[in-house]
mmCIF file of C-alpha atoms and ligand atoms in Angstrom:
data_model
loop_
_atom_site.group_PDB
_atom_site.id
_atom_site.type_symbol
_atom_site.label_atom_id
_atom_site.label_comp_id
_atom_site.label_asym_id
_atom_site.label_seq_id
_atom_site.Cartn_x
_atom_site.Cartn_y
_atom_site.Cartn_z
ATOM 1 C CA MET A 1 -10.556 3.045 10.513
ATOM 2 C CA LYS A 2 -14.272 2.694 10.965
ATOM 3 C CA VAL A 3 -16.631 0.679 8.763
ATOM 4 C CA ASN A 4 -20.260 1.394 9.619
ATOM 5 C CA GLY A 5 -19.184 2.728 12.989
ATOM 6 C CA LYS A 6 -17.016 -0.301 13.908
ATOM 7 C CA HIS A 7 -13.223 -0.059 14.097
ATOM 8 C CA PHE A 8 -11.354 -2.362 11.727
ATOM 9 C CA ARG A 9 -7.770 -2.990 10.864
ATOM 10 C CA THR A 10 -7.165 -4.656 7.511
ATOM 11 C CA ILE A 11 -5.657 -7.781 9.111
ATOM 12 C CA TRP A 12 -6.114 -9.260 12.590
ATOM 13 C CA VAL A 13 -5.858 -12.453 14.634
ATOM 14 C CA ASP A 14 -9.127 -14.302 15.266
ATOM 15 C CA LYS A 15 -10.061 -13.696 18.892
ATOM 16 C CA ASP A 16 -11.131 -17.325 19.527
ATOM 17 C CA ASN A 17 -8.445 -19.124 17.551
ATOM 18 C CA PRO A 18 -4.995 -17.515 17.289
ATOM 19 C CA GLU A 19 -4.107 -19.855 14.422
ATOM 20 C CA ILE A 20 -6.603 -18.091 12.156
ATOM 21 C CA ILE A 21 -5.830 -14.730 10.572
ATOM 22 C CA LYS A 22 -8.629 -12.565 9.245
ATOM 23 C CA ILE A 23 -8.526 -10.114 6.351
ATOM 24 C CA ILE A 24 -10.968 -7.969 4.408
ATOM 25 C CA ASP A 25 -11.230 -9.513 0.940
ATOM 26 C CA GLN A 26 -10.725 -6.321 -1.056
ATOM 27 C CA ARG A 27 -11.790 -7.847 -4.373
ATOM 28 C CA HIS A 28 -15.403 -7.335 -3.350
ATOM 29 C CA LEU A 29 -15.166 -3.711 -2.269
ATOM 30 C CA PRO A 30 -16.854 -1.267 -2.512
ATOM 31 C CA HIS A 31 -19.938 -3.373 -3.162
ATOM 32 C CA GLU A 32 -19.565 -6.052 -0.497
ATOM 33 C CA PHE A 33 -17.652 -6.171 2.793
ATOM 34 C CA ILE A 34 -16.401 -9.738 3.089
ATOM 35 C CA ILE A 35 -14.064 -11.059 5.769
ATOM 36 C CA GLU A 36 -11.868 -14.018 4.823
ATOM 37 C CA GLU A 37 -9.998 -16.453 7.083
ATOM 38 C CA LEU A 38 -6.429 -17.439 6.225
ATOM 39 C CA LYS A 39 -4.632 -20.412 7.741
ATOM 40 C CA THR A 40 -2.253 -22.162 5.363
ATOM 41 C CA VAL A 41 0.695 -20.754 3.448
ATOM 42 C CA THR A 42 -1.255 -21.432 0.248
ATOM 43 C CA ASP A 43 -4.194 -19.369 1.581
ATOM 44 C CA PHE A 44 -1.832 -16.464 2.229
ATOM 45 C CA ALA A 45 0.054 -16.782 -1.082
ATOM 46 C CA THR A 46 -3.242 -16.816 -2.999
ATOM 47 C CA ALA A 47 -4.605 -13.851 -1.030
ATOM 48 C CA ILE A 48 -1.518 -11.784 -1.877
ATOM 49 C CA LYS A 49 -1.194 -12.872 -5.520
ATOM 50 C CA GLU A 50 -4.896 -12.561 -6.344
ATOM 51 C CA MET A 51 -5.138 -9.242 -4.479
ATOM 52 C CA HIS A 52 -7.603 -10.171 -1.730
ATOM 53 C CA VAL A 53 -5.069 -8.027 0.151
ATOM 54 C CA ARG A 54 -2.938 -5.476 -1.668
ATOM 55 C CA GLY A 55 -0.886 -2.352 -1.100
ATOM 56 C CA ALA A 56 2.742 -2.513 -0.005
ATOM 57 C CA GLY A 57 2.237 -2.167 3.762
ATOM 58 C CA LEU A 58 -0.593 -4.679 3.975
ATOM 59 C CA ILE A 59 1.254 -7.140 1.733
ATOM 60 C CA GLY A 60 4.141 -6.928 4.232
ATOM 61 C CA ALA A 61 1.905 -7.381 7.288
ATOM 62 C CA THR A 62 0.150 -10.327 5.623
ATOM 63 C CA ALA A 63 3.490 -11.940 4.808
ATOM 64 C CA GLY A 64 4.465 -11.584 8.476
ATOM 65 C CA PHE A 65 1.360 -13.507 9.602
ATOM 66 C CA ALA A 66 1.856 -16.012 6.762
ATOM 67 C CA MET A 67 5.283 -16.890 8.159
ATOM 68 C CA TYR A 68 3.763 -17.384 11.620
ATOM 69 C CA CYS A 69 1.181 -19.808 10.151
ATOM 70 C CA ALA A 70 4.004 -21.487 8.192
ATOM 71 C CA ALA A 71 5.830 -22.046 11.493
ATOM 72 C CA ILE A 72 2.718 -23.653 13.024
ATOM 73 C CA SER A 73 2.497 -26.118 10.138
ATOM 74 C CA SER A 74 6.249 -26.909 9.997
ATOM 75 C CA PRO A 75 7.162 -30.232 11.632
ATOM 76 C CA GLU A 76 9.963 -30.414 14.210
ATOM 77 C CA ASN A 77 12.118 -32.752 12.102
ATOM 78 C CA ASN A 78 11.920 -30.630 8.958
ATOM 79 C CA PHE A 79 11.325 -27.141 10.339
ATOM 80 C CA SER A 80 14.010 -25.225 8.539
ATOM 81 C CA THR A 81 13.309 -26.692 5.045
ATOM 82 C CA SER A 82 9.586 -26.187 5.480
ATOM 83 C CA ILE A 83 9.907 -22.562 6.660
ATOM 84 C CA ASN A 84 12.368 -21.693 3.885
ATOM 85 C CA ASN A 85 10.027 -23.186 1.268
ATOM 86 C CA ALA A 86 7.204 -21.059 2.655
ATOM 87 C CA ALA A 87 9.418 -17.961 2.507
ATOM 88 C CA ARG A 88 10.279 -18.612 -1.149
ATOM 89 C CA LYS A 89 6.649 -19.288 -2.082
ATOM 90 C CA LEU A 90 5.489 -16.043 -0.461
ATOM 91 C CA ILE A 91 8.255 -13.827 -1.866
ATOM 92 C CA LYS A 92 7.405 -15.017 -5.396
ATOM 93 C CA THR A 93 3.765 -13.865 -5.217
ATOM 94 C CA ARG A 94 4.294 -10.165 -6.038
ATOM 95 C CA PRO A 95 7.672 -8.813 -7.112
ATOM 96 C CA THR A 96 7.472 -5.021 -6.786
ATOM 97 C CA ALA A 97 6.478 -4.231 -3.180
ATOM 98 C CA THR A 98 9.646 -4.535 -1.143
ATOM 99 C CA ASN A 99 7.678 -4.861 2.105
ATOM 100 C CA LEU A 100 6.934 -8.470 1.184
ATOM 101 C CA ALA A 101 10.517 -9.777 1.240
ATOM 102 C CA TRP A 102 11.325 -7.390 4.095
ATOM 103 C CA ALA A 103 8.612 -8.911 6.320
ATOM 104 C CA VAL A 104 9.481 -12.503 5.371
ATOM 105 C CA ASN A 105 13.189 -11.941 6.083
ATOM 106 C CA ARG A 106 12.375 -10.232 9.369
ATOM 107 C CA GLN A 107 10.524 -13.388 10.402
ATOM 108 C CA LEU A 108 13.364 -15.706 9.308
ATOM 109 C CA LYS A 109 15.818 -13.624 11.329
ATOM 110 C CA ALA A 110 13.554 -13.538 14.394
ATOM 111 C CA MET A 111 12.957 -17.291 14.327
ATOM 112 C CA ALA A 112 16.683 -17.974 13.955
ATOM 113 C CA GLU A 113 17.244 -16.278 17.325
ATOM 114 C CA VAL A 114 15.542 -19.096 19.267
ATOM 115 C CA GLU A 115 16.013 -22.847 19.371
ATOM 116 C CA SER A 116 12.881 -24.967 19.768
ATOM 117 C CA ARG A 117 9.909 -25.217 17.394
ATOM 118 C CA GLU A 118 7.590 -23.888 20.136
ATOM 119 C CA GLU A 119 9.818 -20.867 20.725
ATOM 120 C CA LYS A 120 10.022 -20.201 16.983
ATOM 121 C CA ILE A 121 6.222 -20.226 16.658
ATOM 122 C CA LYS A 122 5.919 -17.842 19.615
ATOM 123 C CA LYS A 123 8.594 -15.580 18.185
ATOM 124 C CA ALA A 124 6.919 -15.576 14.749
ATOM 125 C CA PHE A 125 3.606 -14.620 16.371
ATOM 126 C CA THR A 126 5.059 -11.652 18.282
ATOM 127 C CA THR A 127 7.061 -10.534 15.250
ATOM 128 C CA ALA A 128 3.985 -10.651 12.980
ATOM 129 C CA LYS A 129 2.013 -8.583 15.486
ATOM 130 C CA GLN A 130 4.918 -6.167 15.873
ATOM 131 C CA THR A 131 5.202 -5.731 12.082
ATOM 132 C CA ALA A 132 1.474 -4.963 11.865
ATOM 133 C CA ASP A 133 1.463 -2.611 14.880
ATOM 134 C CA GLU A 134 4.535 -0.801 13.614
ATOM 135 C CA ASP A 135 2.902 -0.337 10.204
ATOM 136 C CA ALA A 136 -0.138 1.292 11.829
ATOM 137 C CA SER A 137 1.892 3.540 14.111
ATOM 138 C CA PHE A 138 4.287 4.594 11.321
ATOM 139 C CA CYS A 139 1.316 5.538 9.134
ATOM 140 C CA ARG A 140 -0.179 7.572 11.980
ATOM 141 C CA ARG A 141 3.107 9.481 12.243
ATOM 142 C CA ILE A 142 3.220 9.979 8.453
ATOM 143 C CA GLY A 143 -0.178 11.634 8.915
ATOM 144 C CA GLU A 144 1.175 14.002 11.571
ATOM 145 C CA HIS A 145 4.152 15.061 9.433
ATOM 146 C CA GLY A 146 2.140 15.400 6.221
ATOM 147 C CA LEU A 147 -0.481 17.466 8.040
ATOM 148 C CA GLU A 148 2.047 20.307 8.350
ATOM 149 C CA ILE A 149 2.325 20.586 4.539
ATOM 150 C CA ILE A 150 -1.452 20.698 4.111
ATOM 151 C CA LYS A 151 -1.761 23.258 6.952
ATOM 152 C CA GLU A 152 0.724 25.509 5.190
ATOM 153 C CA ILE A 153 -1.164 25.334 1.864
ATOM 154 C CA SER A 154 -4.481 25.919 3.626
ATOM 155 C CA LYS A 155 -3.022 29.023 5.324
ATOM 156 C CA ARG A 156 -1.786 30.310 1.973
ATOM 157 C CA LYS A 157 -5.244 29.708 0.477
ATOM 158 C CA LYS A 158 -6.848 31.521 3.436
ATOM 159 C CA GLY A 159 -8.885 28.487 4.434
ATOM 160 C CA GLU A 160 -10.154 27.635 0.932
ATOM 161 C CA PRO A 161 -10.200 23.843 0.375
ATOM 162 C CA VAL A 162 -6.802 22.290 -0.350
ATOM 163 C CA ASN A 163 -7.122 20.220 -3.521
ATOM 164 C CA ILE A 164 -5.056 17.049 -3.312
ATOM 165 C CA LEU A 165 -4.678 14.571 -6.144
ATOM 166 C CA THR A 166 -3.930 10.939 -5.352
ATOM 167 C CA HIS A 167 -3.368 7.853 -7.469
ATOM 168 C CA CYS A 168 -4.346 4.245 -6.714
ATOM 169 C CA ASN A 169 -5.130 3.370 -3.108
ATOM 170 C CA ALA A 170 -2.459 4.278 -0.605
ATOM 171 C CA GLY A 171 -5.113 4.377 2.091
ATOM 172 C CA TRP A 172 -5.796 2.287 5.182
ATOM 173 C CA LEU A 173 -6.739 -0.619 2.908
ATOM 174 C CA ALA A 174 -3.168 -0.615 1.572
ATOM 175 C CA PHE A 175 -1.743 -0.779 5.105
ATOM 176 C CA VAL A 176 -2.841 -2.059 8.480
ATOM 177 C CA ASP A 177 -4.500 1.272 9.336
ATOM 178 C CA TYR A 178 -4.510 5.020 8.406
ATOM 179 C CA GLY A 179 -2.720 4.605 5.036
ATOM 180 C CA SER A 180 0.319 6.514 3.803
ATOM 181 C CA ALA A 181 -0.910 9.053 1.225
ATOM 182 C CA THR A 182 -4.286 9.315 2.950
ATOM 183 C CA ALA A 183 -2.953 9.671 6.510
ATOM 184 C CA PRO A 184 -2.129 13.404 6.134
ATOM 185 C CA ILE A 185 -5.506 13.899 4.425
ATOM 186 C CA TYR A 186 -7.402 12.248 7.305
ATOM 187 C CA ALA A 187 -5.294 14.194 9.825
ATOM 188 C CA ALA A 188 -6.082 17.493 8.052
ATOM 189 C CA HIS A 189 -9.790 16.688 7.704
ATOM 190 C CA ASN A 190 -10.025 15.669 11.372
ATOM 191 C CA SER A 191 -8.341 18.867 12.473
ATOM 192 C CA GLY A 192 -10.887 20.982 10.633
ATOM 193 C CA ILE A 193 -8.818 21.931 7.571
ATOM 194 C CA LYS A 194 -10.896 21.978 4.383
ATOM 195 C CA VAL A 195 -9.583 19.405 1.931
ATOM 196 C CA HIS A 196 -10.883 18.014 -1.328
ATOM 197 C CA VAL A 197 -9.362 14.960 -2.992
ATOM 198 C CA TRP A 198 -9.178 14.253 -6.716
ATOM 199 C CA VAL A 199 -9.167 10.458 -6.951
ATOM 200 C CA ASP A 200 -7.625 8.882 -10.074
ATOM 201 C CA GLU A 201 -9.750 5.871 -11.021
ATOM 202 C CA THR A 202 -6.524 3.842 -11.514
ATOM 203 C CA ARG A 203 -7.083 1.486 -14.406
ATOM 204 C CA PRO A 204 -6.978 -1.421 -14.763
ATOM 205 C CA TRP A 205 -7.754 -2.558 -11.206
ATOM 206 C CA LEU A 206 -9.615 0.626 -10.261
ATOM 207 C CA GLN A 207 -8.189 0.852 -6.755
ATOM 208 C CA GLY A 208 -8.928 4.589 -6.798
ATOM 209 C CA ALA A 209 -12.558 4.268 -7.869
ATOM 210 C CA GLY A 210 -13.375 1.219 -5.779
ATOM 211 C CA LEU A 211 -11.201 1.542 -2.689
ATOM 212 C CA THR A 212 -10.031 5.133 -2.192
ATOM 213 C CA CYS A 213 -13.508 6.557 -2.884
ATOM 214 C CA TRP A 214 -14.998 4.014 -0.457
ATOM 215 C CA GLU A 215 -12.497 4.941 2.259
ATOM 216 C CA LEU A 216 -12.813 8.700 1.810
ATOM 217 C CA GLY A 217 -16.612 8.405 1.694
ATOM 218 C CA GLY A 218 -16.563 6.456 4.967
ATOM 219 C CA GLU A 219 -14.539 9.245 6.603
ATOM 220 C CA LYS A 220 -16.710 11.941 4.965
ATOM 221 C CA VAL A 221 -13.717 13.534 3.221
ATOM 222 C CA PRO A 222 -14.946 15.514 0.154
ATOM 223 C CA HIS A 223 -13.629 13.870 -3.007
ATOM 224 C CA THR A 224 -14.231 13.633 -6.745
ATOM 225 C CA LEU A 225 -13.469 10.619 -8.913
ATOM 226 C CA ILE A 226 -11.665 11.399 -12.172
ATOM 227 C CA SER A 227 -10.579 9.274 -15.098
ATOM 228 C CA ASP A 228 -6.860 8.568 -15.144
ATOM 229 C CA ASN A 229 -6.193 11.075 -17.916
ATOM 230 C CA THR A 230 -7.684 14.090 -16.148
ATOM 231 C CA GLY A 231 -4.941 15.118 -13.697
ATOM 232 C CA GLY A 232 -2.826 17.061 -16.199
ATOM 233 C CA HIS A 233 -5.790 19.195 -17.255
ATOM 234 C CA LEU A 234 -6.700 19.963 -13.637
ATOM 235 C CA MET A 235 -3.120 20.938 -12.891
ATOM 236 C CA GLN A 236 -2.942 23.290 -15.887
ATOM 237 C CA HIS A 237 -6.045 25.062 -14.584
ATOM 238 C CA GLY A 238 -4.890 25.566 -10.985
ATOM 239 C CA MET A 239 -7.257 22.947 -9.618
ATOM 240 C CA VAL A 240 -4.618 20.844 -7.840
ATOM 241 C CA ASP A 241 -2.576 22.222 -4.899
ATOM 242 C CA MET A 242 -0.521 19.120 -4.262
ATOM 243 C CA VAL A 243 -0.179 15.477 -5.203
ATOM 244 C CA ILE A 244 0.376 12.736 -2.626
ATOM 245 C CA THR A 245 0.901 9.111 -3.639
ATOM 246 C CA GLY A 246 2.204 5.990 -1.968
ATOM 247 C CA THR A 247 5.055 3.758 -3.115
ATOM 248 C CA ASP A 248 5.770 0.051 -3.346
ATOM 249 C CA ARG A 249 9.537 0.364 -3.363
ATOM 250 C CA THR A 250 11.784 3.387 -2.895
ATOM 251 C CA THR A 251 15.525 3.308 -3.507
ATOM 252 C CA TYR A 252 17.806 4.940 -0.939
ATOM 253 C CA THR A 253 18.460 7.528 -3.659
ATOM 254 C CA GLY A 254 14.773 8.510 -3.747
ATOM 255 C CA ASP A 255 13.413 6.825 -6.904
ATOM 256 C CA VAL A 256 9.886 5.551 -6.349
ATOM 257 C CA ALA A 257 7.969 2.627 -7.879
ATOM 258 C CA ASN A 258 4.229 3.042 -7.530
ATOM 259 C CA LYS A 259 1.055 2.082 -9.384
ATOM 260 C CA ILE A 260 1.273 2.454 -13.152
ATOM 261 C CA GLY A 261 0.519 6.052 -14.146
ATOM 262 C CA THR A 262 2.193 7.677 -11.147
ATOM 263 C CA TYR A 263 5.116 8.811 -13.329
ATOM 264 C CA LEU A 264 2.803 10.671 -15.704
ATOM 265 C CA LYS A 265 1.238 12.537 -12.767
ATOM 266 C CA ALA A 266 4.695 13.477 -11.514
ATOM 267 C CA LEU A 267 5.638 14.822 -14.954
ATOM 268 C CA ALA A 268 2.478 16.908 -15.136
ATOM 269 C CA ALA A 269 2.994 18.175 -11.577
ATOM 270 C CA SER A 270 6.569 19.182 -12.367
ATOM 271 C CA ASP A 271 5.487 21.006 -15.549
ATOM 272 C CA ASN A 272 2.937 22.955 -13.528
ATOM 273 C CA ASN A 273 5.071 23.621 -10.417
ATOM 274 C CA ILE A 274 2.798 21.584 -8.205
ATOM 275 C CA PRO A 275 4.371 19.863 -5.191
ATOM 276 C CA PHE A 276 4.506 16.099 -5.647
ATOM 277 C CA TYR A 277 4.910 14.184 -2.370
ATOM 278 C CA VAL A 278 5.319 10.461 -1.786
ATOM 279 C CA ALA A 279 4.354 9.023 1.608
ATOM 280 C CA LEU A 280 5.959 5.844 2.932
ATOM 281 C CA PRO A 281 6.913 3.958 6.058
ATOM 282 C CA SER A 282 10.597 2.958 6.188
ATOM 283 C CA SER A 283 9.682 -0.683 5.414
ATOM 284 C CA THR A 284 9.204 0.480 1.800
ATOM 285 C CA PHE A 285 12.811 1.601 1.343
ATOM 286 C CA ASP A 286 15.044 -0.802 -0.521
ATOM 287 C CA TRP A 287 18.438 -0.071 1.009
ATOM 288 C CA ARG A 288 20.308 -2.207 -1.532
ATOM 289 C CA ILE A 289 19.522 -0.476 -4.810
ATOM 290 C CA ASN A 290 20.213 2.991 -6.111
ATOM 291 C CA ASP A 291 18.739 3.053 -9.623
ATOM 292 C CA GLY A 292 14.991 2.608 -9.552
ATOM 293 C CA LEU A 293 14.540 2.476 -13.316
ATOM 294 C CA LYS A 294 17.122 -0.227 -13.844
ATOM 295 C CA GLU A 295 16.746 -2.224 -10.660
ATOM 296 C CA ILE A 296 13.152 -2.249 -9.412
ATOM 297 C CA PRO A 297 11.305 -5.308 -10.742
ATOM 298 C CA ILE A 298 8.020 -4.283 -12.343
ATOM 299 C CA GLU A 299 5.177 -6.752 -11.963
ATOM 300 C CA GLU A 300 3.318 -7.740 -15.127
ATOM 301 C CA ARG A 301 -0.158 -9.089 -14.480
ATOM 302 C CA SER A 302 -2.718 -10.910 -16.565
ATOM 303 C CA ALA A 303 -3.888 -9.185 -19.758
ATOM 304 C CA ASP A 304 -7.456 -10.008 -18.709
ATOM 305 C CA GLU A 305 -7.307 -7.220 -16.127
ATOM 306 C CA VAL A 306 -6.977 -4.756 -19.039
ATOM 307 C CA LEU A 307 -9.332 -6.524 -21.462
ATOM 308 C CA TYR A 308 -12.248 -6.770 -19.037
ATOM 309 C CA ILE A 309 -13.738 -4.443 -16.474
ATOM 310 C CA LYS A 310 -15.613 -5.474 -13.338
ATOM 311 C CA GLY A 311 -18.538 -3.669 -11.784
ATOM 312 C CA LEU A 312 -22.078 -3.731 -10.489
ATOM 313 C CA SER A 313 -24.679 -4.162 -13.239
ATOM 314 C CA SER A 314 -28.010 -2.336 -13.308
ATOM 315 C CA GLN A 315 -29.460 -5.609 -11.943
ATOM 316 C CA ASN A 316 -27.181 -5.181 -8.909
ATOM 317 C CA LYS A 317 -24.972 -8.119 -9.892
ATOM 318 C CA LEU A 318 -21.149 -8.055 -9.931
ATOM 319 C CA GLU A 319 -20.181 -8.616 -13.554
ATOM 320 C CA LYS A 320 -17.039 -8.804 -15.626
ATOM 321 C CA ILE A 321 -17.476 -7.364 -19.106
ATOM 322 C CA SER A 322 -15.259 -7.168 -22.172
ATOM 323 C CA ILE A 323 -14.265 -3.663 -23.342
ATOM 324 C CA CYS A 324 -12.492 -4.358 -26.640
ATOM 325 C CA PRO A 325 -12.667 -6.551 -29.746
ATOM 326 C CA ALA A 326 -12.239 -10.274 -29.105
ATOM 327 C CA GLY A 327 -8.616 -11.293 -29.608
ATOM 328 C CA THR A 328 -7.123 -7.886 -28.729
ATOM 329 C CA ARG A 329 -3.629 -8.140 -27.290
ATOM 330 C CA ALA A 330 -3.085 -6.262 -24.029
ATOM 331 C CA ALA A 331 -0.089 -5.514 -21.813
ATOM 332 C CA ASN A 332 -0.486 -5.026 -18.087
ATOM 333 C CA PHE A 333 2.495 -3.411 -16.359
ATOM 334 C CA ALA A 334 1.345 -2.883 -12.784
ATOM 335 C CA PHE A 335 3.866 -0.243 -11.668
ATOM 336 C CA ASP A 336 6.139 2.474 -13.013
ATOM 337 C CA VAL A 337 9.116 4.335 -11.612
ATOM 338 C CA THR A 338 9.099 8.047 -10.817
ATOM 339 C CA PRO A 339 12.658 9.382 -10.681
ATOM 340 C CA ALA A 340 13.722 11.259 -7.546
ATOM 341 C CA ARG A 341 14.151 14.523 -9.512
ATOM 342 C CA LEU A 342 10.356 14.782 -9.954
ATOM 343 C CA ILE A 343 9.586 14.314 -6.250
ATOM 344 C CA THR A 344 9.248 17.321 -3.922
ATOM 345 C CA GLY A 345 9.635 15.270 -0.759
ATOM 346 C CA LEU A 346 9.145 11.935 0.946
ATOM 347 C CA ILE A 347 6.825 11.892 3.951
ATOM 348 C CA THR A 348 8.119 9.216 6.325
ATOM 349 C CA GLU A 349 7.426 8.250 9.932
ATOM 350 C CA ARG A 350 10.569 10.180 10.912
ATOM 351 C CA GLY A 351 9.653 13.352 9.044
ATOM 352 C CA ILE A 352 9.707 14.888 5.586
ATOM 353 C CA VAL A 353 12.871 14.442 3.606
ATOM 354 C CA LYS A 354 14.211 15.382 0.173
ATOM 355 C CA ALA A 355 14.186 12.483 -2.291
ATOM 356 C CA ASP A 356 17.951 12.230 -2.375
ATOM 357 C CA LYS A 357 20.565 9.865 -1.049
ATOM 358 C CA ASP A 358 22.256 12.157 1.495
ATOM 359 C CA ALA A 359 19.002 13.434 2.952
ATOM 360 C CA ILE A 360 17.492 9.936 3.182
ATOM 361 C CA LEU A 361 20.591 8.449 4.764
ATOM 362 C CA SER A 362 20.873 11.247 7.293
ATOM 363 C CA LEU A 363 17.285 10.522 8.378
ATOM 364 C CA TYR A 364 18.084 6.781 8.537
ATOM 365 C CA PRO A 365 21.782 6.780 9.554
ATOM 366 C CA GLU A 366 21.613 3.096 10.556
ATOM 367 C CA TYR A 367 21.520 2.192 6.796
ATOM 368 C CA ARG A 368 24.645 4.160 5.853
HETATM 369 O O1 MRU B 1 -1.390 -3.379 -7.034
HETATM 370 P P1 MRU B 1 -1.646 -2.779 -5.690
HETATM 371 O O2 MRU B 1 -3.066 -2.421 -5.441
HETATM 372 O O3 MRU B 1 -1.043 -3.613 -4.573
HETATM 373 O O4 MRU B 1 -0.833 -1.425 -5.735
HETATM 374 C C1 MRU B 1 -0.911 -0.548 -4.672
HETATM 375 C C2 MRU B 1 -0.216 0.715 -4.943
HETATM 376 O O5 MRU B 1 0.329 0.950 -6.003
HETATM 377 C C3 MRU B 1 -0.114 1.670 -3.811
HETATM 378 O O6 MRU B 1 -0.074 2.994 -4.278
HETATM 379 C C4 MRU B 1 1.198 1.324 -3.117
HETATM 380 O O7 MRU B 1 1.164 0.029 -2.565
HETATM 381 C C5 MRU B 1 1.654 2.322 -2.189
HETATM 382 S S1 MRU B 1 0.708 2.447 -0.731
HETATM 383 C C6 MRU B 1 1.015 1.020 0.124
#
């Protein structure tokens, strides 16, 4: 994606020093564009936990590079203990996005295939790059498949704008490039189809307001920011043609964990007969679990994220302000689970599939 005319991915290797990995520190967006350098496992663990990088795909890609940097810093005589400690430290940072453990385990498996420390470092480097490249190319393909759904709606509406509601940020900032939920939107916009996006602000972190609006603005996709409680009203009044969200973990039976509030949008969409699609690369499937509600771990974050709100003051300063009486107790569940029955379809890199076990496993027969 382009930022001020220059192409960026969300994570890349420094061109002068391949032991340094660069990321966009998303905590400062949309107000400041800051690039951060990561080198140690602690740098990576902090960046994931504190959400300098976030979004399932990007968390996975970052974990891949983290394991490569862990290999560089692991001594010959203690390599396996050191790399396993790094793996455990990284996996603990955020529990819901399955891409994290998937990318770490992919690295452990790749490194186990070769003998010497030097070979393991090399292998970890190529695997990290492969994980990132795959993420970008899978998202591009999600865009191509999802485009067909938008085309169909646009045809039915005789070229009137297709109104798409999205929640959180499942855009290029949540992946290495393109995004999952946004990829079909960018593909439609770039092919001349009129689209308009309703962007849920996504309390408490405001990924919709801060990140999705910034991305869509950069690509000149028409969009309107709405408070999180607005979607149901819009749906009742025919102002939403489809919903597309991302997911942090999807069971092989089609249950989806995504940013808190996604479930409520799915309920409203179902009540109003509005198609509700979830876009994901296959790295977001958890092939071991079949009951999303019972088995997907839901991250609980600091209450401060609910008690305070961050933004740019009228003096142009980034400020954190309190929004409730001192001493208020707050709960901060970061994700919820939308059951498969509320999902119209999953848009994957291999095509669009029903959110059900047989359909998913026939698209991915290698996981049967
Ligand atoms: O807490 P975040 O910002 O990491 O949550 C991100 C989301 O919920 C996205 O919708 C999700 O990761 C799916 S798109 C990668």
